[in-house]
């Protein structure tokens, strides 16, 4: 019996919400019971500043083993030669990389937030846009796609010290090879933030950034289906050319700088309970079951995108290569704010999202972002995608009809209760 009834009643309420509804937020997923069990373990009590074998605290023998297992598993999963599993989040991972690679005021070239990029890729309201000098590339208005030649032109003009690729709302694959060519030409470090499609990349379903990019960061939730956290990887070590020197004036190898960028650069003690959960998730991601899962995620997204198009919705770039899609609602006379509210009443969870060349504020938006990672974890397949889009369309076309939305909600609740969050393991 839990004594803090207020909090545990709210946790139960959230479990009911997640169980009965359709979760379509592209950045969310359902971690397994063993991942959640590791996160809620006694490891939360342990302080372990430093790296395995090089801690500033005693009693780290066990957590050293756990962290080394997490490192070994993620290196095997992605084909990396080096990894740091300590970042608390994807934003922390990006902050550590920039601290390691750049000096304040250095130029960075990132994907525009309003076109589908991320806050930490140079947004003026974020540390990345405050400490460094940001420049941006975006998608073409006619196609919704990135023109790699135009990215190269901007890089040649601005000569940034770092080029950042990756997105939070871009449904197409990335040409890392083309970006590496221009990065080398202008002398920039190439950072890939693969937080959204990392699970698909890990199992070879999308282009591999580690083959071309100097540094790769990711979150460990989303398609990777682990705990909320971050990760930094490299395909090979290299010297940092941007003036970070040792006391003796020697250029450090990037792995040393990145380790220092994490601790003590941007955070203190690592969350060893979360690192244990990461290790569990990496182990799960190496299995045949997970391979079938990410294949299904991609199939479901493709079918869902087609279903939206068939109902007259305007998908940015016309479709998807990964797990997500960005939908411009202006052709339906709707805003993202209206869509998010109406679908929420019907127990369909999405997020309103800016679309490229949006004419509305970030609090209203003209679009919505959806993804298939979470519903695929629940066990839904291609044949279910048209039904989901049907529910969405029905709710949106009757967004001001409370009785109709309640009817959609009841149908969804009855359906989703057939798919438990946790299967017997």
PDB file of C-alpha atoms in Angstrom, residues 163-289:
ATOM      1  CA  UNK A 163      27.205  21.768 -39.093  1.00  0.00           C
ATOM      2  CA  UNK A 164      24.267  20.070 -37.352  1.00  0.00           C
ATOM      3  CA  UNK A 165      21.907  17.661 -39.084  1.00  0.00           C
ATOM      4  CA  UNK A 166      18.859  15.916 -37.701  1.00  0.00           C
ATOM      5  CA  UNK A 167      15.352  17.055 -36.848  1.00  0.00           C
ATOM      6  CA  UNK A 168      12.337  16.775 -34.592  1.00  0.00           C
ATOM      7  CA  UNK A 169       9.787  17.091 -37.413  1.00  0.00           C
ATOM      8  CA  UNK A 170      11.306  16.018 -40.745  1.00  0.00           C
ATOM      9  CA  UNK A 171       9.949  12.832 -42.272  1.00  0.00           C
ATOM     10  CA  UNK A 172      12.677  12.126 -44.813  1.00  0.00           C
ATOM     11  CA  UNK A 173      16.095  10.487 -44.651  1.00  0.00           C
ATOM     12  CA  UNK A 174      19.324  12.490 -44.512  1.00  0.00           C
ATOM     13  CA  UNK A 175      22.191  12.636 -47.003  1.00  0.00           C
ATOM     14  CA  UNK A 176      25.037  12.441 -44.490  1.00  0.00           C
ATOM     15  CA  UNK A 177      27.612  11.825 -47.217  1.00  0.00           C
ATOM     16  CA  UNK A 178      26.763  15.108 -48.977  1.00  0.00           C
ATOM     17  CA  UNK A 179      26.890  16.985 -45.689  1.00  0.00           C
ATOM     18  CA  UNK A 180      30.251  15.445 -44.817  1.00  0.00           C
ATOM     19  CA  UNK A 181      31.678  16.569 -48.158  1.00  0.00           C
ATOM     20  CA  UNK A 182      30.768  20.194 -47.506  1.00  0.00           C
ATOM     21  CA  UNK A 183      31.777  19.985 -43.827  1.00  0.00           C
ATOM     22  CA  UNK A 184      35.239  18.837 -44.877  1.00  0.00           C
ATOM     23  CA  UNK A 185      35.376  21.533 -47.538  1.00  0.00           C
ATOM     24  CA  UNK A 186      34.731  24.357 -45.054  1.00  0.00           C
ATOM     25  CA  UNK A 187      36.544  22.749 -42.127  1.00  0.00           C
ATOM     26  CA  UNK A 188      33.490  22.112 -39.964  1.00  0.00           C
ATOM     27  CA  UNK A 189      32.745  19.335 -37.513  1.00  0.00           C
ATOM     28  CA  UNK A 190      29.625  17.429 -38.594  1.00  0.00           C
ATOM     29  CA  UNK A 191      27.201  16.550 -35.784  1.00  0.00           C
ATOM     30  CA  UNK A 192      24.201  14.302 -36.418  1.00  0.00           C
ATOM     31  CA  UNK A 193      21.382  14.414 -33.875  1.00  0.00           C
ATOM     32  CA  UNK A 194      19.386  11.270 -34.644  1.00  0.00           C
ATOM     33  CA  UNK A 195      17.109  11.415 -31.606  1.00  0.00           C
ATOM     34  CA  UNK A 196      13.929  10.597 -33.512  1.00  0.00           C
ATOM     35  CA  UNK A 197      14.888   7.844 -35.995  1.00  0.00           C
ATOM     36  CA  UNK A 198      17.739   6.299 -33.952  1.00  0.00           C
ATOM     37  CA  UNK A 199      15.995   2.940 -33.562  1.00  0.00           C
ATOM     38  CA  UNK A 200      15.466   2.657 -37.313  1.00  0.00           C
ATOM     39  CA  UNK A 201      19.054   3.737 -37.972  1.00  0.00           C
ATOM     40  CA  UNK A 202      20.413   1.228 -35.456  1.00  0.00           C
ATOM     41  CA  UNK A 203      18.849  -1.652 -37.369  1.00  0.00           C
ATOM     42  CA  UNK A 204      19.835  -0.439 -40.844  1.00  0.00           C
ATOM     43  CA  UNK A 205      16.482   0.908 -42.060  1.00  0.00           C
ATOM     44  CA  UNK A 206      17.803   4.423 -42.736  1.00  0.00           C
ATOM     45  CA  UNK A 207      21.143   5.919 -43.759  1.00  0.00           C
ATOM     46  CA  UNK A 208      23.961   5.462 -41.231  1.00  0.00           C
ATOM     47  CA  UNK A 209      25.346   8.746 -39.821  1.00  0.00           C
ATOM     48  CA  UNK A 210      28.277   7.063 -38.082  1.00  0.00           C
ATOM     49  CA  UNK A 211      29.762   6.254 -41.485  1.00  0.00           C
ATOM     50  CA  UNK A 212      30.047   9.973 -42.308  1.00  0.00           C
ATOM     51  CA  UNK A 213      29.475  12.242 -39.303  1.00  0.00           C
ATOM     52  CA  UNK A 214      32.177  13.111 -36.798  1.00  0.00           C
ATOM     53  CA  UNK A 215      29.855  12.891 -33.791  1.00  0.00           C
ATOM     54  CA  UNK A 216      26.368  11.428 -33.324  1.00  0.00           C
ATOM     55  CA  UNK A 217      23.951  12.217 -30.506  1.00  0.00           C
ATOM     56  CA  UNK A 218      20.566  10.740 -29.711  1.00  0.00           C
ATOM     57  CA  UNK A 219      17.963  10.382 -27.048  1.00  0.00           C
ATOM     58  CA  UNK A 220      17.341   6.861 -25.793  1.00  0.00           C
ATOM     59  CA  UNK A 221      13.543   6.937 -25.825  1.00  0.00           C
ATOM     60  CA  UNK A 222      11.487   7.633 -28.966  1.00  0.00           C
ATOM     61  CA  UNK A 223      12.064   4.852 -31.537  1.00  0.00           C
ATOM     62  CA  UNK A 224      14.891   3.368 -29.438  1.00  0.00           C
ATOM     63  CA  UNK A 225      12.219   2.567 -26.816  1.00  0.00           C
ATOM     64  CA  UNK A 226      14.394   2.999 -23.751  1.00  0.00           C
ATOM     65  CA  UNK A 227      14.323   5.359 -20.761  1.00  0.00           C
ATOM     66  CA  UNK A 228      14.344   9.113 -21.166  1.00  0.00           C
ATOM     67  CA  UNK A 229      18.013  10.000 -21.585  1.00  0.00           C
ATOM     68  CA  UNK A 230      20.818  10.906 -23.960  1.00  0.00           C
ATOM     69  CA  UNK A 231      23.828   9.353 -25.667  1.00  0.00           C
ATOM     70  CA  UNK A 232      26.926  10.449 -27.605  1.00  0.00           C
ATOM     71  CA  UNK A 233      28.762   8.219 -30.105  1.00  0.00           C
ATOM     72  CA  UNK A 234      31.584   8.316 -32.624  1.00  0.00           C
ATOM     73  CA  UNK A 235      32.552   6.035 -35.477  1.00  0.00           C
ATOM     74  CA  UNK A 236      36.205   6.873 -34.928  1.00  0.00           C
ATOM     75  CA  UNK A 237      38.217   9.172 -32.680  1.00  0.00           C
ATOM     76  CA  UNK A 238      39.890  12.311 -34.026  1.00  0.00           C
ATOM     77  CA  UNK A 239      41.694  15.442 -32.904  1.00  0.00           C
ATOM     78  CA  UNK A 240      39.581  18.516 -32.210  1.00  0.00           C
ATOM     79  CA  UNK A 241      40.858  21.288 -34.486  1.00  0.00           C
ATOM     80  CA  UNK A 242      39.217  24.243 -32.738  1.00  0.00           C
ATOM     81  CA  UNK A 243      41.802  25.241 -30.181  1.00  0.00           C
ATOM     82  CA  UNK A 244      40.949  23.250 -27.042  1.00  0.00           C
ATOM     83  CA  UNK A 245      44.418  22.509 -25.681  1.00  0.00           C
ATOM     84  CA  UNK A 246      45.792  20.499 -22.797  1.00  0.00           C
ATOM     85  CA  UNK A 247      48.008  22.178 -20.207  1.00  0.00           C
ATOM     86  CA  UNK A 248      50.986  21.138 -22.322  1.00  0.00           C
ATOM     87  CA  UNK A 249      49.493  22.646 -25.457  1.00  0.00           C
ATOM     88  CA  UNK A 250      48.662  19.320 -27.132  1.00  0.00           C
ATOM     89  CA  UNK A 251      45.343  18.897 -28.919  1.00  0.00           C
ATOM     90  CA  UNK A 252      43.167  16.353 -27.097  1.00  0.00           C
ATOM     91  CA  UNK A 253      41.437  13.500 -28.846  1.00  0.00           C
ATOM     92  CA  UNK A 254      37.728  14.117 -29.264  1.00  0.00           C
ATOM     93  CA  UNK A 255      36.666  11.246 -26.977  1.00  0.00           C
ATOM     94  CA  UNK A 256      38.507  12.908 -24.074  1.00  0.00           C
ATOM     95  CA  UNK A 257      36.924  16.260 -24.823  1.00  0.00           C
ATOM     96  CA  UNK A 258      33.443  14.767 -25.127  1.00  0.00           C
ATOM     97  CA  UNK A 259      33.822  12.894 -21.837  1.00  0.00           C
ATOM     98  CA  UNK A 260      34.845  16.193 -20.245  1.00  0.00           C
ATOM     99  CA  UNK A 261      32.009  17.980 -21.976  1.00  0.00           C
ATOM    100  CA  UNK A 262      29.569  15.674 -20.200  1.00  0.00           C
ATOM    101  CA  UNK A 263      31.312  15.653 -16.817  1.00  0.00           C
ATOM    102  CA  UNK A 264      32.339  18.030 -15.390  1.00  0.00           C
ATOM    103  CA  UNK A 265      31.419  20.307 -18.319  1.00  0.00           C
ATOM    104  CA  UNK A 266      27.624  20.221 -18.324  1.00  0.00           C
ATOM    105  CA  UNK A 267      26.454  17.859 -15.592  1.00  0.00           C
ATOM    106  CA  UNK A 268      27.475  16.229 -12.325  1.00  0.00           C
ATOM    107  CA  UNK A 269      26.777  12.693 -11.216  1.00  0.00           C
ATOM    108  CA  UNK A 270      25.358  10.301 -13.818  1.00  0.00           C
ATOM    109  CA  UNK A 271      21.943   8.714 -13.279  1.00  0.00           C
ATOM    110  CA  UNK A 272      23.076   5.126 -12.844  1.00  0.00           C
ATOM    111  CA  UNK A 273      19.515   3.804 -12.553  1.00  0.00           C
ATOM    112  CA  UNK A 274      18.745   5.352 -15.946  1.00  0.00           C
ATOM    113  CA  UNK A 275      22.015   4.025 -17.376  1.00  0.00           C
ATOM    114  CA  UNK A 276      20.961   0.547 -16.233  1.00  0.00           C
ATOM    115  CA  UNK A 277      17.652   1.056 -18.021  1.00  0.00           C
ATOM    116  CA  UNK A 278      19.571   2.192 -21.111  1.00  0.00           C
ATOM    117  CA  UNK A 279      21.611  -1.026 -20.960  1.00  0.00           C
ATOM    118  CA  UNK A 280      18.402  -3.052 -20.825  1.00  0.00           C
ATOM    119  CA  UNK A 281      16.925  -1.134 -23.759  1.00  0.00           C
ATOM    120  CA  UNK A 282      20.097  -1.544 -25.837  1.00  0.00           C
ATOM    121  CA  UNK A 283      19.956  -5.277 -25.150  1.00  0.00           C
ATOM    122  CA  UNK A 284      16.326  -5.353 -26.264  1.00  0.00           C
ATOM    123  CA  UNK A 285      17.198  -3.394 -29.413  1.00  0.00           C
ATOM    124  CA  UNK A 286      19.730  -6.060 -30.391  1.00  0.00           C
ATOM    125  CA  UNK A 287      17.049  -8.771 -30.536  1.00  0.00           C
ATOM    126  CA  UNK A 288      15.165 -10.161 -33.525  1.00  0.00           C
ATOM    127  CA  UNK A 289      11.904  -9.055 -31.882  1.00  0.00           C
TER     128      UNK A 289
END
